[in-house]
Short mmCIF file of N, CA and C in Angstrom, two decimals:
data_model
loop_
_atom_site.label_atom_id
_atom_site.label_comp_id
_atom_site.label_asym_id
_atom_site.label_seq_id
_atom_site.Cartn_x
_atom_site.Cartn_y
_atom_site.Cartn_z
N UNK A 1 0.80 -1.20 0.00
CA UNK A 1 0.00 0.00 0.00
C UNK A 1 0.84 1.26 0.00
N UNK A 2 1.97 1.08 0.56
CA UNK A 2 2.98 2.26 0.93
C UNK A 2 3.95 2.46 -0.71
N UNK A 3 4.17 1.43 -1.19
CA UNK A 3 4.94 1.48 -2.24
C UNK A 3 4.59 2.76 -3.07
N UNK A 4 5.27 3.17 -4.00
CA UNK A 4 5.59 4.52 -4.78
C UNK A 4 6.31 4.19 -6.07
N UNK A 5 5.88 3.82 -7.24
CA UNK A 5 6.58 3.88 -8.93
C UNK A 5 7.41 5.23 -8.54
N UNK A 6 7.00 6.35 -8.54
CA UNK A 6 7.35 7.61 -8.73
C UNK A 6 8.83 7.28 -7.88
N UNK A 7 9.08 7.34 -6.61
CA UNK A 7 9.98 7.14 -5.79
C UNK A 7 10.65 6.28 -5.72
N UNK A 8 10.76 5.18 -6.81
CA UNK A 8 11.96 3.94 -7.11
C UNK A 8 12.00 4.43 -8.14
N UNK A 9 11.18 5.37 -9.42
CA UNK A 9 12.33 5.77 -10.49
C UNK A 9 12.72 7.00 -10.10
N UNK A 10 12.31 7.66 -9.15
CA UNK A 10 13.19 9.19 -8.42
C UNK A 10 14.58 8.45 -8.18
N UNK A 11 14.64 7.10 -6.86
CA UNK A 11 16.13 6.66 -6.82
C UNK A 11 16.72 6.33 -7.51
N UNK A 12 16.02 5.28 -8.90
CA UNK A 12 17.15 4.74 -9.96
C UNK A 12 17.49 5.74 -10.70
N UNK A 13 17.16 7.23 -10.96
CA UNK A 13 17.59 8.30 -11.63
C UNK A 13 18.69 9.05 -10.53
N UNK A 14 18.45 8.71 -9.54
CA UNK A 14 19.64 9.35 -8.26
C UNK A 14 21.05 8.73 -8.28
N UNK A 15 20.56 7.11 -8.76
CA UNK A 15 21.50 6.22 -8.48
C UNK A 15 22.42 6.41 -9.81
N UNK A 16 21.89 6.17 -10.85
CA UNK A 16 22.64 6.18 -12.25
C UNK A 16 23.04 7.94 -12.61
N UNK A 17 22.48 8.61 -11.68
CA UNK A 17 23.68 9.94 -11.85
C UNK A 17 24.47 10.30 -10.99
N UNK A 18 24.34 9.24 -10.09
CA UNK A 18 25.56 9.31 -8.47
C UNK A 18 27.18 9.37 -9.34
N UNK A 19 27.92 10.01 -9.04
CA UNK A 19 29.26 9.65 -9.17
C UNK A 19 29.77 8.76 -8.66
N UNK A 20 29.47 8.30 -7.31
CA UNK A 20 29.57 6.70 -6.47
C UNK A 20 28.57 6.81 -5.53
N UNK A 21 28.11 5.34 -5.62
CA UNK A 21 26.81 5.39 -4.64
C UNK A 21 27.88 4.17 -3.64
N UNK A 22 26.98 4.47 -2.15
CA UNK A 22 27.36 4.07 -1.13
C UNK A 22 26.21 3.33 -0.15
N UNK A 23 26.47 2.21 0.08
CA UNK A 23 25.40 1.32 0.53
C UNK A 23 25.64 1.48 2.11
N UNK A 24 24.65 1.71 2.98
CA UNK A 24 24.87 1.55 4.30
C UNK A 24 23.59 0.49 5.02
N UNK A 25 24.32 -0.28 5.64
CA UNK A 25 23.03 -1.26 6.40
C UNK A 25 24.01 -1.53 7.65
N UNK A 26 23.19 -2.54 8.86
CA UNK A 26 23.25 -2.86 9.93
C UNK A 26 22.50 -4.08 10.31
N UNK A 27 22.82 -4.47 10.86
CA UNK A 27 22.15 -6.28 11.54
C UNK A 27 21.54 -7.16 10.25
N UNK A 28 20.00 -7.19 10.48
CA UNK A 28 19.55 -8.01 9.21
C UNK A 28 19.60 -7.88 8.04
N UNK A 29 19.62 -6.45 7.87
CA UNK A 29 19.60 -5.98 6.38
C UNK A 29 21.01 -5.63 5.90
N UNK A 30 21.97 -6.04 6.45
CA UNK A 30 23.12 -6.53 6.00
C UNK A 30 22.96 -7.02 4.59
N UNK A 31 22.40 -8.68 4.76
CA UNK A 31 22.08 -9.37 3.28
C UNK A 31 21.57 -8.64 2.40
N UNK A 32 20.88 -7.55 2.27
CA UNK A 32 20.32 -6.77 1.25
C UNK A 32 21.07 -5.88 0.82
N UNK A 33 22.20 -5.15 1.74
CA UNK A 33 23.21 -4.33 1.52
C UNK A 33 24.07 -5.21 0.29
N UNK A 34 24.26 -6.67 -0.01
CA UNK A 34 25.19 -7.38 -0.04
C UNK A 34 24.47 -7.71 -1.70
N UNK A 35 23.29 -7.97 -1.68
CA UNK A 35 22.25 -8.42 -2.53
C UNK A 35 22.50 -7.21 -3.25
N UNK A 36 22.59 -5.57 -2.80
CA UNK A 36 22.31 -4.79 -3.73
C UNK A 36 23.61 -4.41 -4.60
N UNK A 37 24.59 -4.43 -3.65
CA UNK A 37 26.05 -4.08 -4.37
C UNK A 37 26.30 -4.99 -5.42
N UNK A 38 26.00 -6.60 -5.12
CA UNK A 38 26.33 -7.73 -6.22
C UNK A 38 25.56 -7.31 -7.34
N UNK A 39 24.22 -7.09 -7.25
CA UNK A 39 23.22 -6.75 -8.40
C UNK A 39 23.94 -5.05 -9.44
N UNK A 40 23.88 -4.16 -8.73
CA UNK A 40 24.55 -3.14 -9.10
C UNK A 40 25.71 -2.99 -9.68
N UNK A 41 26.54 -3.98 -9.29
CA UNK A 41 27.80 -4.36 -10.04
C UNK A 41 28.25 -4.48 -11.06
N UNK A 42 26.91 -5.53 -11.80
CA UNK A 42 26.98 -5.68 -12.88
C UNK A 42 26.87 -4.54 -13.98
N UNK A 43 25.99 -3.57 -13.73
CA UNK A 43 26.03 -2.26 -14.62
C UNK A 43 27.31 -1.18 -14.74
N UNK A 44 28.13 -1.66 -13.70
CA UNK A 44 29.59 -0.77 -13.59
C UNK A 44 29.76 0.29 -13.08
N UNK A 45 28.52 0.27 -12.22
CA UNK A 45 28.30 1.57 -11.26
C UNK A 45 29.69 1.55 -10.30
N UNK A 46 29.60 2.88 -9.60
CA UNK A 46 31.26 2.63 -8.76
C UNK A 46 30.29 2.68 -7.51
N UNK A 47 30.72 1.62 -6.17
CA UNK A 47 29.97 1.36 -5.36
C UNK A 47 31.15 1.15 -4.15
N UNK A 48 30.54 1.73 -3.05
CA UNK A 48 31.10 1.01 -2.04
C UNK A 48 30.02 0.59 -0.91
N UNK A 49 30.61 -0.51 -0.02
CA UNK A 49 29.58 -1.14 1.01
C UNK A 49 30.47 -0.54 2.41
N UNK A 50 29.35 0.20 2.84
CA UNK A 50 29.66 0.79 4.25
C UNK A 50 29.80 0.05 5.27
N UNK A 51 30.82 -0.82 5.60
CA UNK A 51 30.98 -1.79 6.76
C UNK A 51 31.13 -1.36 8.13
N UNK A 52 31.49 -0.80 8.26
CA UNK A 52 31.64 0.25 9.97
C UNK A 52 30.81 0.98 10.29
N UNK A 53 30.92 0.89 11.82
CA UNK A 53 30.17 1.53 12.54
C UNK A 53 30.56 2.30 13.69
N UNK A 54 30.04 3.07 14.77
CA UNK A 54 30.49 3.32 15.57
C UNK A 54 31.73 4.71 15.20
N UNK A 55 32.84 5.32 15.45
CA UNK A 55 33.09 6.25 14.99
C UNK A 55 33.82 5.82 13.64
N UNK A 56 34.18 4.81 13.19
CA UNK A 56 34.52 3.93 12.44
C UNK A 56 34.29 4.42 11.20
N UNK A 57 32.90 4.41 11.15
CA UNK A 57 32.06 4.65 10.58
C UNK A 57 32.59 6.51 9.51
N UNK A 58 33.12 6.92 10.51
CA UNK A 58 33.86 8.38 9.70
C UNK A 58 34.90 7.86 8.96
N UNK A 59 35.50 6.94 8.98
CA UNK A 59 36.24 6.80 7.47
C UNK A 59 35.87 6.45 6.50
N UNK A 60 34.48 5.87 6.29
CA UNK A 60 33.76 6.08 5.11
C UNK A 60 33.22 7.29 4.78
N UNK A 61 32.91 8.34 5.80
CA UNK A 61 32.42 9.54 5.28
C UNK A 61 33.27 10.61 4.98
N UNK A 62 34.74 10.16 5.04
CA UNK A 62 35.13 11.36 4.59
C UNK A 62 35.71 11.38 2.83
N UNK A 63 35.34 10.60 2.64
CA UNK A 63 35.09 10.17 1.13
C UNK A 63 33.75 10.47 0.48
N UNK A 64 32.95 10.91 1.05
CA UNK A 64 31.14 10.97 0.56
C UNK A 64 31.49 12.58 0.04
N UNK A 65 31.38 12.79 -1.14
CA UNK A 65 31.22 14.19 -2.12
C UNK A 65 29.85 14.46 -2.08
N UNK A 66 29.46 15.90 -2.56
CA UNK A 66 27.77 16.25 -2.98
C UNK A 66 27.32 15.32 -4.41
N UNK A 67 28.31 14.94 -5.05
CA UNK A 67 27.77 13.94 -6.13
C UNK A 67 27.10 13.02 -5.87
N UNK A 68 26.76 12.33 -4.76
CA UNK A 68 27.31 10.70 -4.12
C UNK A 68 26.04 10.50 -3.59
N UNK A 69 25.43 9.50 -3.67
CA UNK A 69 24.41 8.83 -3.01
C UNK A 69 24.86 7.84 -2.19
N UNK A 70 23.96 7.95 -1.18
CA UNK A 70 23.69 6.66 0.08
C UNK A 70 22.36 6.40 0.03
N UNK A 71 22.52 4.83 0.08
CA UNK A 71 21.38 3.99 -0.09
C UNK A 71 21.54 3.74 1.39
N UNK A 72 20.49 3.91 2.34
CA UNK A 72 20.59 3.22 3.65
C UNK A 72 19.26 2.54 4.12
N UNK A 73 19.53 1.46 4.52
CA UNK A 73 18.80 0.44 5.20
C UNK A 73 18.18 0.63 6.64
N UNK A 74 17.43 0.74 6.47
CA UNK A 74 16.62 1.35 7.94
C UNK A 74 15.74 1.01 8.57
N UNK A 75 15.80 0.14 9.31
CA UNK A 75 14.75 -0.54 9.79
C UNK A 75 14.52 -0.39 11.26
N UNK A 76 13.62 -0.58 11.62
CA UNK A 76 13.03 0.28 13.14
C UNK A 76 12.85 1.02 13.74
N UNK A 77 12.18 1.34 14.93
CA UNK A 77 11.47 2.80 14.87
C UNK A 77 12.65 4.01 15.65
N UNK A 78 13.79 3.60 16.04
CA UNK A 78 14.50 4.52 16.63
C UNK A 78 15.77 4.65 15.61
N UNK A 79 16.18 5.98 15.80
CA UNK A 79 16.89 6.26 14.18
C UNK A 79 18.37 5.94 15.30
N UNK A 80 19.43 5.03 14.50
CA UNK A 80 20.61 4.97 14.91
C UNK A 80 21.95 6.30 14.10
N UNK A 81 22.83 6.17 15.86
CA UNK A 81 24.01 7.04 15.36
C UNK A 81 24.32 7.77 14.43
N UNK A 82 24.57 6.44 13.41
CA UNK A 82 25.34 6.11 12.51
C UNK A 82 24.12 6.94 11.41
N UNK A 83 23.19 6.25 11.59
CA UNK A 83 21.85 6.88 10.59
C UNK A 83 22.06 8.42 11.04
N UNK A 84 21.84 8.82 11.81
CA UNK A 84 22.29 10.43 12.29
C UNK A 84 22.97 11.03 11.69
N UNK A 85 24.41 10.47 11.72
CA UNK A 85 25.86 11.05 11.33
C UNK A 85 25.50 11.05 10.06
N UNK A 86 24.92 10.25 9.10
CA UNK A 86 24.53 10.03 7.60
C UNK A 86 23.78 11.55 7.25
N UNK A 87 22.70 11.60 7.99
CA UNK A 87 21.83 12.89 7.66
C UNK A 87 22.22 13.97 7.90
N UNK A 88 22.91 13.86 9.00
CA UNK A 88 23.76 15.51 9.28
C UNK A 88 24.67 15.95 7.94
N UNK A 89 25.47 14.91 7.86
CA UNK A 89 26.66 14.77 6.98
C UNK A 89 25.92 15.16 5.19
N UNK A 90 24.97 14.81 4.93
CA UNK A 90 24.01 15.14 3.93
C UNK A 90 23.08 16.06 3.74
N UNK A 91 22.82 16.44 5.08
CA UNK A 91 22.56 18.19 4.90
C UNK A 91 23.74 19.33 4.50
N UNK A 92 25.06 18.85 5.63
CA UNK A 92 26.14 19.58 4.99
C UNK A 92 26.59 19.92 3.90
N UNK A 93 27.09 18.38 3.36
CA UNK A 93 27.38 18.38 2.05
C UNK A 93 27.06 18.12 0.70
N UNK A 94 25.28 18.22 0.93
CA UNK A 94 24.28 18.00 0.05
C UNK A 94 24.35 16.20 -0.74
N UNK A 95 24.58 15.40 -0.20
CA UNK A 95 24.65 14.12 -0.65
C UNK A 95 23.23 13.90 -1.15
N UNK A 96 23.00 13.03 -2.33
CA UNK A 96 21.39 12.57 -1.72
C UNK A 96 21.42 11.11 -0.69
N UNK A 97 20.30 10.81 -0.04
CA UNK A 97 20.16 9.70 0.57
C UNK A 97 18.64 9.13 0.22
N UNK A 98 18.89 7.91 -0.13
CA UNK A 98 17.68 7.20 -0.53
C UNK A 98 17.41 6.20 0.95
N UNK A 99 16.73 5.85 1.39
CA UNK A 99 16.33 5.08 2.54
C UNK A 99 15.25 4.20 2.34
N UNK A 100 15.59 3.20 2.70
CA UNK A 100 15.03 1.48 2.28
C UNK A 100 14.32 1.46 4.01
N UNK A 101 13.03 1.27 4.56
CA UNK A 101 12.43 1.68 5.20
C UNK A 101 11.35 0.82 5.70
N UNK A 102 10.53 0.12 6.62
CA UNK A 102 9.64 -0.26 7.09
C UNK A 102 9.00 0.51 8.38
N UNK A 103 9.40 2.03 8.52
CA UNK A 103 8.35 3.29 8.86
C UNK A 103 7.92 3.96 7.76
N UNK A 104 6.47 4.26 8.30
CA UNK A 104 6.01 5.25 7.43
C UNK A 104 6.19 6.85 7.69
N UNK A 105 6.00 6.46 9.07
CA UNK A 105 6.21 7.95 9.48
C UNK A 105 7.37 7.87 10.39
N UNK A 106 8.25 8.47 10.26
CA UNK A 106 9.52 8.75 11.33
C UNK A 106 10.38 9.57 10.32
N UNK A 107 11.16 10.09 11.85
CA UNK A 107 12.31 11.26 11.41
C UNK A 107 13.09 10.81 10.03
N UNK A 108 13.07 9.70 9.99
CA UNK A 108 13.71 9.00 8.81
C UNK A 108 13.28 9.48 7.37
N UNK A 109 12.15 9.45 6.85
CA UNK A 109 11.03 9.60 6.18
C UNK A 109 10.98 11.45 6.13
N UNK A 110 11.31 12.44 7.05
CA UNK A 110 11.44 13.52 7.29
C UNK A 110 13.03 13.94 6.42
N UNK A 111 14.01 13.40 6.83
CA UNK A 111 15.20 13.72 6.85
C UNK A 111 16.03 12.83 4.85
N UNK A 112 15.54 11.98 5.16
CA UNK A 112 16.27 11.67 3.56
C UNK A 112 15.23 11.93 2.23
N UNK A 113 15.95 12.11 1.24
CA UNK A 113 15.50 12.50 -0.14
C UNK A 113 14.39 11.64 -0.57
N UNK A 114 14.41 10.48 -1.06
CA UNK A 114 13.85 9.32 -1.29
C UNK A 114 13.30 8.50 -0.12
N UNK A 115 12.17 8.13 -0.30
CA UNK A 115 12.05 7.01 1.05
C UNK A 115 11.32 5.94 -0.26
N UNK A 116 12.24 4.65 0.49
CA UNK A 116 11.35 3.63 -0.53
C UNK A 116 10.62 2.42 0.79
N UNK A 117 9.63 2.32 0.93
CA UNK A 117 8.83 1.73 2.10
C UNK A 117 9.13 0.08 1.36
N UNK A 118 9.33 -0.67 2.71
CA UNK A 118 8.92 -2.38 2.37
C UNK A 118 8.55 -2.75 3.72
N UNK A 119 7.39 -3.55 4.17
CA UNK A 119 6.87 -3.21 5.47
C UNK A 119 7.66 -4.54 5.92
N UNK A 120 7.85 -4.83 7.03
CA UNK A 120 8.41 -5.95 7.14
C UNK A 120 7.69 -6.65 8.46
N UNK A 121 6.39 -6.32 8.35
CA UNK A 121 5.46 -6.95 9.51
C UNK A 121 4.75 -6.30 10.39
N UNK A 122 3.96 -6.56 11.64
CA UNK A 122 3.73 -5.62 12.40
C UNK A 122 4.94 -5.88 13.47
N UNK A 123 4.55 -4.98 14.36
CA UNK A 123 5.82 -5.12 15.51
C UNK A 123 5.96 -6.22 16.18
N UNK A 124 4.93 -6.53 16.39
CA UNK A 124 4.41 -8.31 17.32
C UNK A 124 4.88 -9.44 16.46
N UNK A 125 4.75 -8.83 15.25
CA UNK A 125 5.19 -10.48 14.32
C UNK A 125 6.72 -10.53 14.08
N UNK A 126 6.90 -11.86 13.56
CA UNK A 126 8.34 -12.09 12.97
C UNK A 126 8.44 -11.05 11.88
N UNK A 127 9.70 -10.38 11.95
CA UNK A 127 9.91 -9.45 10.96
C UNK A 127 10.88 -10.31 9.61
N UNK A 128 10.01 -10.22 8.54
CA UNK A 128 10.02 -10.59 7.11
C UNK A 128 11.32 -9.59 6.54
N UNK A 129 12.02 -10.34 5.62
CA UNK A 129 12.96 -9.24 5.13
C UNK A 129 12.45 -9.67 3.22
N UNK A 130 10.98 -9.72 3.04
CA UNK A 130 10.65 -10.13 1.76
C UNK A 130 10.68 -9.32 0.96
N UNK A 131 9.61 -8.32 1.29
CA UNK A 131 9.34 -7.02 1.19
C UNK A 131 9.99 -5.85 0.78
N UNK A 132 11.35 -5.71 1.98
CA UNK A 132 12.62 -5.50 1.55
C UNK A 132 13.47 -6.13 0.41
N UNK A 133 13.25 -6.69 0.03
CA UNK A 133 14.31 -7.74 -0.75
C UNK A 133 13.51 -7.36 -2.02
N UNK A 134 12.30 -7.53 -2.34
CA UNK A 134 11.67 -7.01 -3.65
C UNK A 134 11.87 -5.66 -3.77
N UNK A 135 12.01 -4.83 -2.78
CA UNK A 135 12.18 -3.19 -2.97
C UNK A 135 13.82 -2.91 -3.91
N UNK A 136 14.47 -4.44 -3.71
CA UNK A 136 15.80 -3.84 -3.69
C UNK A 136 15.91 -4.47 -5.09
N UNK A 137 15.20 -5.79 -5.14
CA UNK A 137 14.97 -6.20 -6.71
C UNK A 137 14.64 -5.25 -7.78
N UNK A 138 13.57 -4.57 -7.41
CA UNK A 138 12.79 -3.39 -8.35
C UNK A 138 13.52 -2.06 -8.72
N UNK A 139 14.74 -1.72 -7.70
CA UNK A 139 15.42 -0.69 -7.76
C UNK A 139 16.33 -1.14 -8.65
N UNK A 140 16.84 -2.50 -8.39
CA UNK A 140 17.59 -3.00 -9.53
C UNK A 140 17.47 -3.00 -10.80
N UNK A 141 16.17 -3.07 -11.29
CA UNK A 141 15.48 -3.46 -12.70
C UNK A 141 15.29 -2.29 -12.92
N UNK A 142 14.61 -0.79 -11.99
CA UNK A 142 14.75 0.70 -12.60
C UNK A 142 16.00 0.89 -12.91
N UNK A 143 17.40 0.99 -11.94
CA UNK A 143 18.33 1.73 -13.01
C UNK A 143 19.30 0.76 -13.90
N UNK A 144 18.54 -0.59 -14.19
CA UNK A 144 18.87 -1.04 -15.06
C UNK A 144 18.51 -0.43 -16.79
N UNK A 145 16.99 -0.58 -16.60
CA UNK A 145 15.69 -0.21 -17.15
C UNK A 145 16.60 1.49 -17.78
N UNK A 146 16.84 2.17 -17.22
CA UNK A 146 17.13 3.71 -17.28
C UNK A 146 18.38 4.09 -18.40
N UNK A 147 19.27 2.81 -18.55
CA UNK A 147 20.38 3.02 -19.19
C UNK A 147 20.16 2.01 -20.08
N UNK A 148 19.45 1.34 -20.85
CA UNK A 148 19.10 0.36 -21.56
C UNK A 148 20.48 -0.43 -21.92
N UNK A 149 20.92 0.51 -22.84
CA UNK A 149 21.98 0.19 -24.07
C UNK A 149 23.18 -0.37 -22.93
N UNK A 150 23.56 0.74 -22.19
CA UNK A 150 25.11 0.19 -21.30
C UNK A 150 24.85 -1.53 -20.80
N UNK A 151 23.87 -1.12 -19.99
CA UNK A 151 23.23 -1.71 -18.75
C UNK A 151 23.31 -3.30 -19.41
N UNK A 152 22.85 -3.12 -20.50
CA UNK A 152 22.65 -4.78 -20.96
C UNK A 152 24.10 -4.56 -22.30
N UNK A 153 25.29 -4.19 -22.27
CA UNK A 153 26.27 -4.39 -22.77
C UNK A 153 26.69 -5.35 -21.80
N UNK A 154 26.71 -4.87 -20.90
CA UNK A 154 27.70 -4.76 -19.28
C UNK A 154 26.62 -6.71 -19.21
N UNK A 155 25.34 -6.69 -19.17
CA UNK A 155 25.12 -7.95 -18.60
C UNK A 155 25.40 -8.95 -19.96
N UNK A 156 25.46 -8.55 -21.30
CA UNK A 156 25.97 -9.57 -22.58
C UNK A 156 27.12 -9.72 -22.31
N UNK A 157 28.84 -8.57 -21.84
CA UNK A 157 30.01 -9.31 -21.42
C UNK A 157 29.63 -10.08 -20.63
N UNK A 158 29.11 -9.97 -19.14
CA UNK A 158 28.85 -10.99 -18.08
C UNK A 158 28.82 -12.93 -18.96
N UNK A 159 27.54 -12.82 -19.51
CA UNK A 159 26.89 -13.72 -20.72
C UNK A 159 28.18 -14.19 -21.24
N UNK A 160 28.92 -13.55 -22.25
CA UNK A 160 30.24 -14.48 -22.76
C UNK A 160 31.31 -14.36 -22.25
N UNK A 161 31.28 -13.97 -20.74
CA UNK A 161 32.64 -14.33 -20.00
C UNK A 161 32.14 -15.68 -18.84
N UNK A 162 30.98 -15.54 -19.03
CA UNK A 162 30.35 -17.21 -18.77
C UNK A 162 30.43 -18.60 -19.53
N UNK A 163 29.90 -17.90 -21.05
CA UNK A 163 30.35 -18.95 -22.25
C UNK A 163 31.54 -19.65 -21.95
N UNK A 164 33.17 -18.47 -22.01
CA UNK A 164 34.06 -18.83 -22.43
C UNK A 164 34.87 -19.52 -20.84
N UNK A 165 34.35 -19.37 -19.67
CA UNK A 165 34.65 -20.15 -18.35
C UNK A 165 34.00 -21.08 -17.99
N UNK A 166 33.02 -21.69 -18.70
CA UNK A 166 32.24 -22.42 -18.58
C UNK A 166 32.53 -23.88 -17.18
N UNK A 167 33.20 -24.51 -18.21
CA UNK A 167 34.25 -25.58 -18.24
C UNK A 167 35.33 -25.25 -16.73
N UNK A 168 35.82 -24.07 -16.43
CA UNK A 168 36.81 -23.72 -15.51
C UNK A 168 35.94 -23.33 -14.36
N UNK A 169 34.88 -22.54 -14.56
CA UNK A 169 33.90 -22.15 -13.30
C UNK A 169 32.90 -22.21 -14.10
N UNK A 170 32.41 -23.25 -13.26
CA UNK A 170 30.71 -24.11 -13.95
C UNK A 170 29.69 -23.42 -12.56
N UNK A 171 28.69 -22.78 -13.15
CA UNK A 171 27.85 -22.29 -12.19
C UNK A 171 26.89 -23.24 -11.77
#
């Protein structure tokens, strides 16, 4: 119900004019951080995966330009540190930030550019990371979708550097 066309091709147009986009996640949504960089890869985007945390966490940001997108993973209702330091740091230096999300309403939703919603349950239930995982599929297929011609050069090498390894690395 929360989902938005408009606001996954707002990010895949954020993403494919990022100069480097930057993935940030924490605990579960780790795997989706991991899911999105592998997927993104393939188009030749320049990417990095934000592994640190804690003040740590500032040696990835002092690399973040106003060109640069952060994709961040955000899940639950109290906004962390690290999520903080992200938004401050992106008001400063005008970054955009897209945010992968199961609030509708929170400071979160207030503070970054893009919000892309995937609900991941009610609070009482087991929290689903399905939801999420299709949000990150679909973002995939927009800024695939956006660059036609590259996008599927980049996945036809993939295609015959499979052909020709076949035999050496059999998938």
């Amino acid at each position: 119900q929360q989902f938005s066309e408009e606001n996954l091709n707002k990010a895949a147009t954020l993403v494919n004019q990022a100069n480097k986009v930057y993935i940030y996640a924490q605990g579960s949504s780790v795997g989706l951080q991991e899911l999105l960089s592998f997927r993104l890869a393939r188009y030749g985007l320049s990417l990095h995966k934000m592994i640190n945390s804690g003040s740590e966490l500032l040696e990835d940001m002092i690399h973040i330009n106003k060109d640069d997108v952060v994709i961040l993973f955000a899940f639950g209702r109290k906004v962390l540190p690290e999520e903080s330091v992200i938004f401050s740091q992106a008001k400063s230096i005008g970054f955009k930030v897209i945010a992968v999300t199961d609030q509708v309403v929170s400071s979160i939703a207030d503070q970054a550019d893009i919000i892309l919603f995937g609900s991941r349950g009610e609070p009482w239930e087991f929290h689903s990371m399905i939801a999420p995982t299709l949000i990150v599929e679909m973002l995939v297929v927009a800024v695939g979708s956006q660059n036609k011609e590259s996008n599927l050069s980049q996945l036809d090498k993939l295609h015959e550097l499979r052909k020709k390894y076949k035999d050496l690395l059999p998938r």
